[in-house]
mmCIF file of C-alpha atoms in Angstrom:
data_model
loop_
_atom_site.group_PDB
_atom_site.id
_atom_site.type_symbol
_atom_site.label_atom_id
_atom_site.label_comp_id
_atom_site.label_asym_id
_atom_site.label_seq_id
_atom_site.Cartn_x
_atom_site.Cartn_y
_atom_site.Cartn_z
ATOM 1 C CA MET A 68 7.240 -8.189 2.674
ATOM 2 C CA ILE A 69 4.090 -10.146 1.707
ATOM 3 C CA THR A 70 4.880 -12.973 -0.751
ATOM 4 C CA HIS A 71 1.673 -15.007 -1.088
ATOM 5 C CA ILE A 72 -2.034 -14.256 -0.613
ATOM 6 C CA GLU A 73 -5.035 -16.580 -0.667
ATOM 7 C CA ILE A 74 -8.499 -15.193 -0.465
ATOM 8 C CA GLU A 75 -11.831 -17.047 -0.193
ATOM 9 C CA ASN A 76 -15.452 -15.892 0.024
ATOM 10 C CA TYR A 77 -14.958 -12.155 -0.240
ATOM 11 C CA LYS A 78 -17.347 -10.449 -2.871
ATOM 12 C CA SER A 79 -16.305 -11.799 -6.303
ATOM 13 C CA LEU A 80 -13.309 -13.751 -4.856
ATOM 14 C CA HIS A 81 -14.437 -17.329 -4.455
ATOM 15 C CA LYS A 82 -10.915 -18.855 -4.259
ATOM 16 C CA LEU A 83 -7.987 -16.738 -5.371
ATOM 17 C CA SER A 84 -4.240 -17.359 -4.852
ATOM 18 C CA LEU A 85 -1.599 -15.052 -5.990
ATOM 19 C CA GLU A 86 2.171 -14.469 -5.671
ATOM 20 C CA VAL A 87 3.126 -10.826 -5.167
ATOM 21 C CA GLY A 88 6.210 -8.769 -5.291
ATOM 22 C CA ARG A 89 7.430 -5.353 -4.013
ATOM 23 C CA PHE A 90 5.578 -3.313 -6.678
ATOM 24 C CA ASN A 91 2.334 -4.849 -8.076
ATOM 25 C CA VAL A 92 0.144 -3.442 -10.850
ATOM 26 C CA LEU A 93 -3.265 -4.886 -11.256
ATOM 27 C CA ILE A 94 -5.221 -4.374 -14.492
ATOM 28 C CA GLY A 95 -8.554 -5.639 -15.727
ATOM 29 C CA GLU A 96 -11.959 -4.476 -16.848
ATOM 30 C CA ASN A 97 -14.339 -2.639 -14.526
ATOM 31 C CA GLY A 98 -15.960 -4.901 -12.044
ATOM 32 C CA CYS A 99 -13.427 -7.760 -12.426
ATOM 33 C CA GLY A 100 -12.340 -7.647 -8.748
ATOM 34 C CA LYS A 101 -9.118 -5.494 -8.596
ATOM 35 C CA SER A 102 -10.381 -3.377 -5.752
ATOM 36 C CA ASN A 103 -11.854 -6.475 -4.036
ATOM 37 C CA ILE A 104 -8.316 -8.024 -3.838
ATOM 38 C CA LEU A 105 -7.098 -4.821 -2.154
ATOM 39 C CA GLU A 106 -10.008 -4.819 0.241
ATOM 40 C CA ALA A 107 -9.534 -8.380 1.204
ATOM 41 C CA ILE A 108 -5.861 -7.559 2.109
ATOM 42 C CA THR A 109 -7.149 -4.518 4.129
ATOM 43 C CA PHE A 110 -9.690 -6.828 5.875
ATOM 44 C CA ALA A 111 -6.753 -9.110 7.090
ATOM 45 C CA ALA A 112 -4.808 -6.059 8.149
ATOM 46 C CA ALA A 113 -7.713 -4.897 10.292
ATOM 47 C CA ALA A 114 -8.031 -8.298 11.803
ATOM 48 C CA GLU A 115 -4.309 -8.338 12.552
ATOM 49 C CA ALA A 116 -4.680 -4.989 14.265
ATOM 50 C CA ASN A 117 -7.902 -6.208 16.121
ATOM 51 C CA LYS A 118 -9.871 -3.368 14.679
ATOM 52 C CA LEU A 119 -12.829 -4.785 12.807
ATOM 53 C CA ASP A 120 -15.337 -2.030 13.460
ATOM 54 C CA ASN A 121 -16.932 -0.463 10.377
ATOM 55 C CA GLU A 122 -15.540 2.992 11.095
ATOM 56 C CA PHE A 123 -11.928 1.512 10.966
ATOM 57 C CA LEU A 124 -12.621 -0.470 7.889
ATOM 58 C CA SER A 125 -14.068 2.561 6.086
ATOM 59 C CA SER A 126 -11.159 4.853 7.037
ATOM 60 C CA ARG A 127 -8.695 2.253 5.592
ATOM 61 C CA GLY A 128 -10.535 2.289 2.196
ATOM 62 C CA ILE A 129 -12.894 -0.687 2.333
ATOM 63 C CA ARG A 130 -16.380 -0.043 0.760
ATOM 64 C CA VAL A 131 -18.417 -1.189 3.722
ATOM 65 C CA THR A 132 -21.835 -2.461 2.904
ATOM 66 C CA GLU A 133 -24.293 -4.964 4.319
ATOM 67 C CA PRO A 134 -22.443 -8.202 5.276
ATOM 68 C CA HIS A 135 -24.202 -10.411 2.726
ATOM 69 C CA PHE A 136 -22.780 -8.089 -0.068
ATOM 70 C CA MET A 137 -19.299 -8.486 1.264
ATOM 71 C CA ARG A 138 -19.299 -12.301 1.340
ATOM 72 C CA SER A 139 -19.551 -14.137 -1.863
ATOM 73 C CA ALA A 140 -22.962 -15.592 -2.708
ATOM 74 C CA PHE A 141 -22.099 -18.053 -5.516
ATOM 75 C CA LYS A 142 -24.513 -20.951 -6.017
ATOM 76 C CA HIS A 143 -22.040 -23.386 -4.466
ATOM 77 C CA GLY A 144 -21.350 -21.199 -1.384
ATOM 78 C CA GLU A 145 -23.333 -20.221 1.750
ATOM 79 C CA LEU A 146 -23.779 -16.663 2.963
ATOM 80 C CA SER A 147 -22.792 -17.889 6.400
ATOM 81 C CA ASP A 148 -19.299 -19.024 5.206
ATOM 82 C CA PRO A 149 -16.557 -16.839 6.752
ATOM 83 C CA ILE A 150 -14.271 -14.683 4.669
ATOM 84 C CA GLN A 151 -10.797 -16.358 4.637
ATOM 85 C CA VAL A 152 -7.572 -14.664 3.992
ATOM 86 C CA ARG A 153 -4.173 -16.206 4.284
ATOM 87 C CA ILE A 154 -1.071 -14.163 4.176
ATOM 88 C CA GLN A 155 2.550 -15.337 3.821
ATOM 89 C CA ASP A 156 5.549 -12.949 4.328
ATOM 90 C CA GLY A 157 9.254 -13.375 4.724
ATOM 91 C CA THR A 158 9.100 -13.570 8.545
ATOM 92 C CA LEU A 159 6.592 -16.363 8.797
ATOM 93 C CA GLN A 160 7.305 -20.053 8.450
ATOM 94 C CA THR A 161 3.741 -20.814 7.444
ATOM 95 C CA PRO A 162 0.905 -18.470 6.252
ATOM 96 C CA LYS A 163 -1.187 -16.717 8.765
ATOM 97 C CA SER A 164 -4.891 -17.303 8.313
ATOM 98 C CA PHE A 165 -7.783 -14.983 9.114
ATOM 99 C CA PHE A 166 -11.351 -16.185 9.330
ATOM 100 C CA LEU A 167 -13.817 -13.322 9.425
ATOM 101 C CA THR A 168 -17.454 -13.634 10.178
ATOM 102 C CA THR A 169 -20.359 -11.482 11.433
ATOM 103 C CA ASP A 170 -23.778 -11.850 13.014
ATOM 104 C CA ASP A 171 -27.167 -11.075 11.571
ATOM 105 C CA LYS A 172 -28.063 -8.278 13.985
ATOM 106 C CA PRO A 173 -29.317 -4.906 12.736
ATOM 107 C CA TYR A 174 -25.964 -3.399 13.521
ATOM 108 C CA PRO A 175 -23.580 -6.259 12.589
ATOM 109 C CA LYS A 176 -19.990 -6.482 13.774
ATOM 110 C CA TRP A 177 -17.163 -8.391 12.184
ATOM 111 C CA THR A 178 -15.309 -10.849 14.410
ATOM 112 C CA LYS A 179 -12.148 -12.820 13.957
ATOM 113 C CA LEU A 180 -12.095 -16.670 14.274
ATOM 114 C CA TYR A 181 -8.872 -18.586 14.779
ATOM 115 C CA ASP A 182 -7.478 -21.397 12.610
ATOM 116 C CA SER A 183 -7.601 -24.617 14.516
ATOM 117 C CA ARG A 184 -3.854 -24.884 13.740
ATOM 118 C CA GLU A 185 -3.162 -21.554 15.551
ATOM 119 C CA VAL A 186 -3.109 -20.549 19.206
ATOM 120 C CA ASP A 187 -3.734 -16.914 20.143
ATOM 121 C CA ILE A 188 -0.806 -16.260 22.592
ATOM 122 C CA ASP A 189 0.102 -12.996 24.244
ATOM 123 C CA PHE A 190 3.870 -13.250 24.138
ATOM 124 C CA ASP A 191 4.142 -10.296 26.577
ATOM 125 C CA SER A 192 1.959 -12.059 29.236
ATOM 126 C CA GLU A 193 3.452 -13.084 32.488
ATOM 127 C CA LYS A 194 2.116 -16.602 31.992
ATOM 128 C CA PHE A 195 4.011 -17.080 28.757
ATOM 129 C CA LYS A 196 7.193 -15.573 30.095
ATOM 130 C CA SER A 197 6.924 -17.947 33.105
ATOM 131 C CA VAL A 198 6.623 -20.928 30.890
ATOM 132 C CA LEU A 199 9.617 -19.877 28.808
ATOM 133 C CA ASN A 200 11.678 -19.346 31.854
ATOM 134 C CA GLU A 201 10.900 -22.811 33.256
ATOM 135 C CA ILE A 202 11.948 -24.256 29.844
ATOM 136 C CA LYS A 203 15.081 -22.138 29.913
ATOM 137 C CA VAL A 204 15.980 -23.410 33.355
ATOM 138 C CA HIS A 205 15.485 -26.982 32.186
ATOM 139 C CA LEU A 206 17.618 -26.444 29.108
ATOM 140 C CA LYS A 207 20.348 -24.830 31.171
ATOM 141 C CA GLY A 208 20.588 -27.964 33.198
ATOM 142 C CA ASN A 209 21.792 -29.722 30.159
ATOM 143 C CA ASN A 210 25.554 -29.034 30.184
ATOM 144 C CA SER A 211 25.842 -29.889 26.498
ATOM 145 C CA LEU A 212 23.725 -26.806 25.566
ATOM 146 C CA GLY A 213 25.396 -23.249 25.378
ATOM 147 C CA ASP A 214 23.535 -20.016 25.661
ATOM 148 C CA ASP A 215 23.326 -19.598 21.843
ATOM 149 C CA GLU A 216 21.687 -23.075 21.463
ATOM 150 C CA VAL A 217 19.313 -22.365 24.372
ATOM 151 C CA ASN A 218 18.214 -19.024 22.780
ATOM 152 C CA ARG A 219 17.748 -20.788 19.351
ATOM 153 C CA ILE A 220 15.400 -23.385 20.981
ATOM 154 C CA LEU A 221 13.420 -20.706 22.735
ATOM 155 C CA ASN A 222 12.952 -18.683 19.529
ATOM 156 C CA ASN A 223 11.701 -21.842 17.751
ATOM 157 C CA ILE A 224 9.194 -22.375 20.537
ATOM 158 C CA ARG A 225 7.927 -18.853 20.036
ATOM 159 C CA LYS A 226 7.520 -19.423 16.338
ATOM 160 C CA LYS A 227 5.682 -22.686 16.705
ATOM 161 C CA ALA A 228 3.410 -21.460 19.521
ATOM 162 C CA ASN A 229 2.042 -18.850 17.355
ATOM 163 C CA ILE A 230 2.764 -18.329 13.631
ATOM 164 C CA GLY A 231 3.855 -14.787 14.299
ATOM 165 C CA ASN A 232 2.587 -11.298 13.730
ATOM 166 C CA LEU A 233 2.284 -9.338 10.575
ATOM 167 C CA GLU A 234 3.186 -5.921 12.096
ATOM 168 C CA GLU A 235 3.828 -4.158 8.859
ATOM 169 C CA LEU A 236 0.409 -5.280 7.491
ATOM 170 C CA GLN A 237 -1.536 -3.645 10.357
ATOM 171 C CA ASN A 238 -1.358 -0.145 8.869
ATOM 172 C CA PHE A 239 -2.382 -1.299 5.384
ATOM 173 C CA VAL A 240 -4.507 1.414 3.523
ATOM 174 C CA ILE A 241 -6.041 1.686 0.202
ATOM 175 C CA TYR A 242 -5.473 5.300 -0.949
ATOM 176 C CA SER A 243 -7.628 7.017 -3.477
ATOM 177 C CA PRO A 244 -6.482 10.656 -3.492
ATOM 178 C CA GLU A 245 -9.034 13.344 -4.538
ATOM 179 C CA ASN A 246 -8.452 16.694 -5.876
ATOM 180 C CA THR A 247 -10.625 18.526 -3.200
ATOM 181 C CA ALA A 248 -8.800 16.902 -0.314
ATOM 182 C CA LEU A 249 -5.364 17.701 -1.731
ATOM 183 C CA ARG A 250 -6.123 21.301 -2.464
ATOM 184 C CA ASN A 251 -7.858 22.002 0.946
ATOM 185 C CA PHE A 252 -4.909 21.482 3.333
ATOM 186 C CA TYR A 253 -7.019 22.433 6.334
ATOM 187 C CA LYS A 254 -8.937 19.089 6.193
ATOM 188 C CA GLU A 255 -7.619 16.340 8.307
ATOM 189 C CA GLY A 256 -8.388 12.548 7.764
ATOM 190 C CA GLN A 257 -9.482 9.943 10.127
ATOM 191 C CA ILE A 258 -6.055 8.328 10.230
ATOM 192 C CA GLU A 259 -2.548 9.850 10.190
ATOM 193 C CA PRO A 260 -0.341 10.870 8.571
ATOM 194 C CA LEU A 261 -2.358 10.515 5.430
ATOM 195 C CA GLY A 262 -6.062 9.954 4.968
ATOM 196 C CA ILE A 263 -7.264 7.759 2.170
ATOM 197 C CA ASN A 264 -8.217 10.682 0.010
ATOM 198 C CA GLY A 265 -5.014 12.665 0.672
ATOM 199 C CA GLU A 266 -5.904 14.509 3.849
ATOM 200 C CA GLY A 267 -2.959 15.448 5.982
ATOM 201 C CA LEU A 268 -0.535 16.003 3.133
ATOM 202 C CA LEU A 269 0.606 19.522 4.268
ATOM 203 C CA LYS A 270 1.452 18.348 7.781
ATOM 204 C CA LEU A 271 3.347 15.433 6.406
ATOM 205 C CA LEU A 272 5.367 17.724 4.146
ATOM 206 C CA LYS A 273 6.079 19.981 7.048
ATOM 207 C CA THR A 274 7.272 16.930 9.100
ATOM 208 C CA LEU A 275 9.471 15.693 6.313
ATOM 209 C CA HIS A 276 10.951 19.253 5.871
ATOM 210 C CA LYS A 277 11.543 20.112 9.465
ATOM 211 C CA SER A 278 15.169 19.481 10.337
ATOM 212 C CA PRO A 279 17.500 21.066 12.894
ATOM 213 C CA SER A 280 20.048 21.853 10.170
ATOM 214 C CA GLN A 281 17.661 23.829 8.112
ATOM 215 C CA LYS A 282 17.714 27.583 7.801
ATOM 216 C CA ALA A 283 14.554 29.698 7.741
ATOM 217 C CA GLY A 284 13.803 31.198 4.328
ATOM 218 C CA LYS A 285 12.081 34.396 3.680
ATOM 219 C CA LYS A 286 8.711 35.010 5.286
ATOM 220 C CA GLY A 287 9.092 32.091 7.611
ATOM 221 C CA TYR A 288 9.229 29.459 4.876
ATOM 222 C CA PHE A 289 11.772 26.652 4.183
ATOM 223 C CA SER A 290 12.584 25.975 0.563
ATOM 224 C CA PHE A 291 13.258 22.617 -0.929
ATOM 225 C CA LEU A 292 16.132 24.398 -2.878
ATOM 226 C CA SER A 293 18.523 24.680 0.022
ATOM 227 C CA SER A 294 22.222 25.422 -0.163
ATOM 228 C CA LYS A 295 24.603 22.604 -1.058
ATOM 229 C CA ASN A 296 25.756 22.516 2.630
ATOM 230 C CA ASP A 297 22.140 21.884 3.775
ATOM 231 C CA MET A 298 21.297 19.266 1.195
ATOM 232 C CA ARG A 299 23.442 16.550 2.846
ATOM 233 C CA SER A 300 20.926 16.224 5.700
ATOM 234 C CA LEU A 301 17.789 16.470 3.566
ATOM 235 C CA SER A 302 17.725 13.224 1.562
ATOM 236 C CA LYS A 303 13.962 12.835 1.658
ATOM 237 C CA ILE A 304 13.419 16.366 0.593
ATOM 238 C CA ASP A 305 16.028 15.965 -2.170
ATOM 239 C CA GLU A 306 13.991 12.985 -3.325
ATOM 240 C CA ILE A 307 10.802 15.019 -3.494
ATOM 241 C CA GLN A 308 12.592 17.840 -5.252
ATOM 242 C CA ALA A 309 14.181 15.506 -7.778
ATOM 243 C CA THR A 310 11.076 13.636 -8.576
ATOM 244 C CA LEU A 311 8.915 16.701 -9.106
ATOM 245 C CA GLN A 312 11.189 17.472 -12.002
ATOM 246 C CA LEU A 313 8.892 15.182 -13.871
ATOM 247 C CA PHE A 314 7.140 18.443 -14.618
ATOM 248 C CA ASP A 315 9.208 20.524 -17.038
ATOM 249 C CA TRP A 316 7.600 23.774 -15.768
ATOM 250 C CA TYR A 317 8.429 23.086 -12.151
ATOM 251 C CA GLU A 318 11.106 24.976 -10.426
ATOM 252 C CA ASN A 319 10.573 25.066 -6.658
ATOM 253 C CA LEU A 320 8.292 24.167 -3.807
ATOM 254 C CA GLU A 321 8.283 25.964 -0.415
ATOM 255 C CA VAL A 322 6.615 24.522 2.653
ATOM 256 C CA PRO A 323 5.662 26.651 5.764
ATOM 257 C CA GLN A 324 7.994 26.012 8.825
ATOM 258 C CA ASP A 325 5.157 26.038 11.440
ATOM 259 C CA LEU A 326 3.590 22.642 12.257
ATOM 260 C CA SER A 327 0.450 24.356 13.370
ATOM 261 C CA LYS A 328 -2.597 24.987 11.065
ATOM 262 C CA SER A 329 -1.851 28.721 10.872
ATOM 263 C CA GLU A 330 0.009 28.360 7.596
ATOM 264 C CA ASP A 331 -2.103 26.204 5.191
ATOM 265 C CA LYS A 332 -0.429 26.851 1.921
ATOM 266 C CA VAL A 333 2.614 25.761 0.005
ATOM 267 C CA LYS A 334 4.369 28.003 -2.493
ATOM 268 C CA ILE A 335 4.954 26.631 -5.989
ATOM 269 C CA THR A 336 7.236 28.278 -8.566
ATOM 270 C CA ASP A 337 6.763 27.861 -12.272
ATOM 271 C CA ARG A 338 9.977 28.552 -14.065
ATOM 272 C CA TYR A 339 8.166 30.449 -16.826
ATOM 273 C CA LEU A 340 6.324 32.804 -14.429
ATOM 274 C CA ASN A 341 7.480 35.727 -12.367
ATOM 275 C CA ASP A 342 5.374 34.958 -9.253
ATOM 276 C CA THR A 343 4.587 31.997 -7.035
ATOM 277 C CA PHE A 344 1.226 30.404 -6.449
ATOM 278 C CA ASP A 345 -0.299 27.875 -3.923
ATOM 279 C CA GLN A 346 -1.809 24.493 -4.052
ATOM 280 C CA ARG A 347 -5.176 25.921 -4.882
ATOM 281 C CA SER A 348 -3.952 27.223 -8.235
ATOM 282 C CA THR A 349 -1.808 24.359 -9.429
ATOM 283 C CA ASN A 350 -2.862 21.471 -11.705
ATOM 284 C CA GLU A 351 -4.271 18.447 -9.932
ATOM 285 C CA GLY A 352 -1.842 16.078 -11.586
ATOM 286 C CA PHE A 353 1.006 17.903 -9.724
ATOM 287 C CA LEU A 354 -0.776 17.447 -6.412
ATOM 288 C CA PHE A 355 -1.272 13.725 -7.084
ATOM 289 C CA VAL A 356 2.381 13.134 -7.860
ATOM 290 C CA LEU A 357 3.396 15.107 -4.772
ATOM 291 C CA PHE A 358 1.077 12.989 -2.765
ATOM 292 C CA TYR A 359 2.566 9.789 -4.178
ATOM 293 C CA ILE A 360 6.192 10.804 -3.546
ATOM 294 C CA ALA A 361 5.585 11.901 0.017
ATOM 295 C CA LEU A 362 3.776 8.663 0.686
ATOM 296 C CA MET A 363 6.765 6.700 -0.600
ATOM 297 C CA VAL A 364 9.612 8.490 1.183
ATOM 298 C CA SER A 365 8.064 9.139 4.670
ATOM 299 C CA ASP A 366 8.987 6.809 7.528
ATOM 300 C CA ASP A 367 5.524 7.569 9.097
ATOM 301 C CA THR A 368 3.443 6.190 6.235
ATOM 302 C CA PRO A 369 2.530 2.516 5.979
ATOM 303 C CA LYS A 370 5.248 0.053 4.759
ATOM 304 C CA VAL A 371 2.600 -1.808 2.837
ATOM 305 C CA PHE A 372 -0.238 0.068 1.094
ATOM 306 C CA ALA A 373 -2.381 0.266 -2.049
ATOM 307 C CA ILE A 374 -3.283 3.038 -4.487
ATOM 308 C CA ASP A 375 -6.601 2.590 -6.324
ATOM 309 C CA ASN A 376 -6.646 4.140 -9.948
ATOM 310 C CA ILE A 377 -3.099 5.473 -9.773
ATOM 311 C CA ASP A 378 -3.505 6.997 -13.271
ATOM 312 C CA ALA A 379 -6.103 9.498 -12.202
ATOM 313 C CA SER A 380 -5.461 13.029 -13.642
ATOM 314 C CA LEU A 381 -2.102 12.125 -15.165
ATOM 315 C CA ASN A 382 -0.819 12.503 -18.728
ATOM 316 C CA PRO A 383 -0.053 9.023 -20.262
ATOM 317 C CA LYS A 384 3.630 9.803 -20.707
ATOM 318 C CA LEU A 385 3.844 11.015 -17.165
ATOM 319 C CA CYS A 386 2.148 7.750 -16.041
ATOM 320 C CA THR A 387 5.018 5.751 -17.488
ATOM 321 C CA ARG A 388 7.692 7.907 -15.946
ATOM 322 C CA LEU A 389 5.872 7.959 -12.543
ATOM 323 C CA ILE A 390 5.789 4.165 -12.300
ATOM 324 C CA ARG A 391 9.577 3.993 -13.022
ATOM 325 C CA GLU A 392 10.186 6.563 -10.160
ATOM 326 C CA LEU A 393 7.728 4.870 -7.742
ATOM 327 C CA THR A 394 9.367 1.456 -8.264
ATOM 328 C CA ARG A 395 12.722 2.969 -7.542
ATOM 329 C CA LEU A 396 11.507 4.643 -4.452
ATOM 330 C CA ALA A 397 9.701 1.532 -3.201
ATOM 331 C CA LYS A 398 13.083 -0.280 -3.195
ATOM 332 C CA LYS A 399 15.004 2.615 -1.613
ATOM 333 C CA TYR A 400 12.457 3.228 1.233
ATOM 334 C CA ASN A 401 11.447 -0.476 1.688
ATOM 335 C CA LYS A 402 7.792 -0.080 0.715
ATOM 336 C CA GLN A 403 5.455 -2.676 -0.714
ATOM 337 C CA VAL A 404 2.903 -1.334 -3.095
ATOM 338 C CA PHE A 405 -0.325 -2.520 -4.781
ATOM 339 C CA VAL A 406 -1.808 -0.230 -7.522
ATOM 340 C CA THR A 407 -4.741 -0.637 -9.882
ATOM 341 C CA THR A 408 -4.966 1.091 -13.237
ATOM 342 C CA HIS A 409 -7.039 1.312 -16.481
ATOM 343 C CA ASN A 410 -4.295 3.315 -18.307
ATOM 344 C CA PRO A 411 -2.180 1.332 -20.714
ATOM 345 C CA ALA A 412 0.759 3.783 -20.348
ATOM 346 C CA ILE A 413 1.237 2.747 -16.632
ATOM 347 C CA LEU A 414 2.230 -0.641 -18.026
ATOM 348 C CA ASP A 415 5.165 0.723 -19.978
ATOM 349 C CA GLY A 416 6.795 1.797 -16.616
ATOM 350 C CA ILE A 417 7.040 -1.764 -15.479
ATOM 351 C CA ASP A 418 10.220 -3.817 -15.802
ATOM 352 C CA LEU A 419 9.108 -7.490 -16.139
ATOM 353 C CA GLY A 420 12.720 -8.487 -15.909
ATOM 354 C CA ASP A 421 12.761 -7.290 -12.324
ATOM 355 C CA ALA A 422 11.475 -10.091 -10.025
ATOM 356 C CA GLU A 423 10.137 -7.417 -7.590
ATOM 357 C CA GLN A 424 7.773 -5.967 -10.041
ATOM 358 C CA ARG A 425 4.552 -7.798 -10.968
ATOM 359 C CA LEU A 426 2.043 -7.194 -13.608
ATOM 360 C CA LEU A 427 -1.259 -9.073 -12.550
ATOM 361 C CA VAL A 428 -4.115 -9.379 -14.996
ATOM 362 C CA VAL A 429 -7.431 -9.681 -13.271
ATOM 363 C CA SER A 430 -10.560 -11.167 -14.847
ATOM 364 C CA ARG A 431 -13.630 -13.208 -14.142
ATOM 365 C CA ASN A 432 -14.284 -16.760 -15.194
ATOM 366 C CA LYS A 433 -17.473 -18.326 -16.590
ATOM 367 C CA GLN A 434 -18.721 -18.833 -13.019
ATOM 368 C CA GLY A 435 -18.108 -15.144 -12.268
ATOM 369 C CA HIS A 436 -15.087 -15.890 -9.875
ATOM 370 C CA THR A 437 -12.254 -13.423 -9.946
ATOM 371 C CA ARG A 438 -9.004 -14.927 -11.219
ATOM 372 C CA CYS A 439 -5.555 -13.481 -11.554
ATOM 373 C CA LYS A 440 -2.790 -14.218 -14.016
ATOM 374 C CA ARG A 441 0.822 -12.946 -13.743
ATOM 375 C CA MET A 442 2.372 -11.573 -16.908
ATOM 376 C CA THR A 443 6.148 -12.331 -16.950
ATOM 377 C CA PHE A 444 9.114 -11.460 -19.181
ATOM 378 C CA VAL A 445 8.862 -15.002 -20.660
ATOM 379 C CA ASN A 446 5.273 -14.795 -21.751
ATOM 380 C CA LYS A 447 5.390 -11.157 -22.796
ATOM 381 C CA PRO A 448 3.599 -10.839 -26.224
ATOM 382 C CA LYS A 449 5.758 -10.244 -29.350
ATOM 383 C CA SER A 450 5.126 -8.781 -32.723
ATOM 384 C CA SER A 451 4.985 -10.682 -35.981
ATOM 385 C CA SER A 452 8.697 -10.008 -36.375
ATOM 386 C CA GLY A 453 9.467 -11.615 -33.079
ATOM 387 C CA GLU A 454 10.192 -8.366 -31.279
ATOM 388 C CA PRO A 455 8.699 -7.808 -27.814
ATOM 389 C CA LEU A 456 5.703 -5.482 -27.948
ATOM 390 C CA LYS A 457 5.295 -2.534 -25.590
ATOM 391 C CA LEU A 458 3.063 -3.733 -22.871
ATOM 392 C CA SER A 459 0.650 -0.650 -23.563
ATOM 393 C CA GLU A 460 0.238 -1.869 -27.153
ATOM 394 C CA ALA A 461 -0.073 -5.588 -26.140
ATOM 395 C CA PHE A 462 -2.764 -4.515 -23.643
ATOM 396 C CA LEU A 463 -4.791 -2.536 -26.139
ATOM 397 C CA ARG A 464 -4.574 -5.306 -28.669
ATOM 398 C CA GLY A 465 -6.109 -7.668 -26.171
ATOM 399 C CA TYR A 466 -2.941 -9.866 -25.922
ATOM 400 C CA LEU A 467 -2.842 -9.553 -22.094
ATOM 401 C CA GLY A 468 -6.455 -9.964 -21.410
ATOM 402 C CA GLY A 469 -8.208 -7.804 -18.918
ATOM 403 C CA LEU A 470 -10.409 -6.033 -21.517
ATOM 404 C CA PRO A 471 -14.149 -6.067 -21.936
ATOM 405 C CA LYS A 472 -15.415 -8.716 -24.360
ATOM 406 C CA GLY A 473 -18.939 -7.487 -24.963
ATOM 407 C CA PHE A 474 -18.089 -4.801 -27.609
#
């Protein structure tokens, strides 16, 4: 899990350093740099995956423009300065640095430079294995060292030869689900299992639902409401079913059994109606929540990801409940999440007493540089009587910052 991020020279991010947790909520006025922070992380992820072509960057959620618009151009900086991102996670002894630059050709390509402190080593190469074997033979010649001690020394050599790989970061995506993509299940995204706008949701639901212990329902469908005997083997489906109870009208969801595209509808049951309907007739808030839950519980979706404007199409009270559910699911399914929002109700779903949950207030200083302040339980605003204020109220009163000052 990522613990620390440093970003330099990316759009409005001149020099930014922030500590992050498992579930991170970014608030701030329009144009303050919230999405830029997410994009910079995505840039590092693309560099880690050695996929810096514009098509890959776009499919991951980066707003790709001309290179000089992607590098900061503050008066004290140079357009030729590389973008720098440093990522620290629990597996690395020191942060891993990414230096990203591009040429000035008509069709520019981004390239990755290496920190002078780092060496790009292929741990699977025969040359590296040969060197390690020679060291191992030499260590074995020392009668005072046992096998465990030799292995410990070799592992330390691996760590120091290269500061390690951020494997979980490689699949980082900024999701911005859209109503059209979620309703039209036939549309597939550039990446699997879920595209940045929600493409691929039906196939993912089919995959989550397909299990050898399941029994076919009527008309070739499987129902989330299985018998008690079946429920024991359907923990992820149980999770989806239980979380969808956030909607008081919701009763059931049925997903087609066939993984092919021949069945492109789900069946939704409203407890107040006599008939079922499909995703084209349901409200968009329901589809957004279904997308978020599937994203959380699936083993095939990224371990680390972001959701831009998570409050889109959701009732304020639902926003609060949804964040509580998503923070619970993030812990249960070992996901690390970054979300941006403009809805104060989202903040009331955050538990500042939980060290894994972070509220980050993003703003810009007098020079225009993006800055970030963490709101903690200790500095949480209080009322005149000394009682802690709801975060939504504190936000709207301007106590947290992150609001426009021009009006």
